[in-house]
């Protein structure tokens, strides 16, 4: 679920985003 939210915000640049996934996990939590 976290990856889906990050993908929606980052778009195609999700994998190239400098911010770690943990950042989005905390914001979503």
Coordinates of C-alpha atoms in Angstrom, one line a residue:
X1 CA 0.0 0.0 0.0
X2 CA 2.8 2.4 0.9
X3 CA 4.4 1.8 -2.5
X4 CA 1.2 2.6 -4.2
X5 CA 0.8 5.9 -2.4
X6 CA 4.5 6.8 -3.2
X7 CA 4.0 5.9 -6.8
X8 CA 1.0 8.2 -7.0
X9 CA 2.9 11.1 -5.5
X10 CA 6.2 10.5 -7.2
X11 CA 4.7 9.2 -10.5
X12 CA 7.2 7.5 -12.9
X13 CA 10.1 8.9 -10.9
X14 CA 9.2 6.8 -7.9
X15 CA 12.2 4.6 -8.2
X16 CA 14.5 7.5 -9.0
X17 CA 13.3 9.6 -6.1
X18 CA 16.1 10.6 -3.7
X19 CA 13.8 10.2 -0.6
X20 CA 13.7 6.7 0.9
X21 CA 10.5 4.7 1.0
X22 CA 10.5 5.0 4.8
X23 CA 9.7 8.7 4.4
X24 CA 6.5 7.9 2.6
X25 CA 5.7 5.1 5.0
X26 CA 5.9 7.6 7.9
X27 CA 3.8 10.2 6.1
X28 CA 1.1 7.6 5.2
X29 CA 1.1 6.2 8.7

